[in-house]
């Protein structure tokens, strides 16, 4: 039984690593269920999209812990507004691949222009943004388990020689992205719509860890993201926000549907309850609260894909924490006009 579990753990780790290191076939970048908590990773045009002077956010995701040592993904970001139609932000993200010895790190700076306004009283807004930074990818070859190291009689032996190798075990490259966002800031409406589009890896950065030959094999594929939703103001203190996100990178794609109810309990507290569905992958309930400038969110993914049997229907959990520096009393309108999803 121990050997069987070891084989299962190794197989799943290998599959997940291949999804990360073969960009011409699968998605390279990590993803989040609570994507709005790490907004500049979804769209740089969401820079400064909070109802305060500045925002500091952190998110932690643990994935596949029931099969092997989990993938751990951590993101930290800071963004702020200025009084000259310019928003600024930075975000850092790191992912470690459990037993696999793979690490993915990126650091970006974002600049968003918020001066495009039209319609009656300029309540329709368009935000245009650019993002630039670096990606670092590292592998620890000593932690990999290769087919040549398996013996049908004795099982796995790390001391067995292998001919497998990487071109290099560490690479850092420049990365560029851009995005646009529209939102309706008209006060007093029953519905306020928002939506955006972003493109990452515009400069098609190279990844020599995969291959030193062939432009297609060692190029990190462009990631496209389309997102949007509607805020329905049901009552004076209650909003309902359905939203959708579609992401495509290489031959991999992801579609996520979500909705939550936001209840304004009092001048200091909002309660948020909802859930997400990632097509052909997972269902994730969500609960969160906004209290005195602090926003806490918790979600838990239950796997619904074919990997559910291996992961015992456990995908991941996420914990998010944000601090928004606000002045004065908040209102639901503040949340609507600053699209977080």
Coordinates of C-alpha atoms in Angstrom, one line a residue, residues 18-20 22-29 221 249-252:
X18 CA 4.2 19.0 -16.8
X19 CA 1.3 21.4 -16.9
X20 CA 3.6 24.1 -15.6
X22 CA 5.2 22.7 -21.1
X23 CA 3.8 26.0 -22.1
X24 CA 2.9 25.0 -25.6
X25 CA 0.4 22.5 -24.3
X26 CA -1.0 23.8 -21.0
X27 CA -1.6 26.7 -18.8
X28 CA 1.7 28.0 -17.3
X29 CA 0.4 30.6 -14.8
X221 CA 2.3 31.5 -24.1
X249 CA -3.3 30.3 -22.2
X250 CA -1.8 28.1 -24.9
X251 CA -4.2 25.3 -25.5
X252 CA -5.6 25.5 -21.9

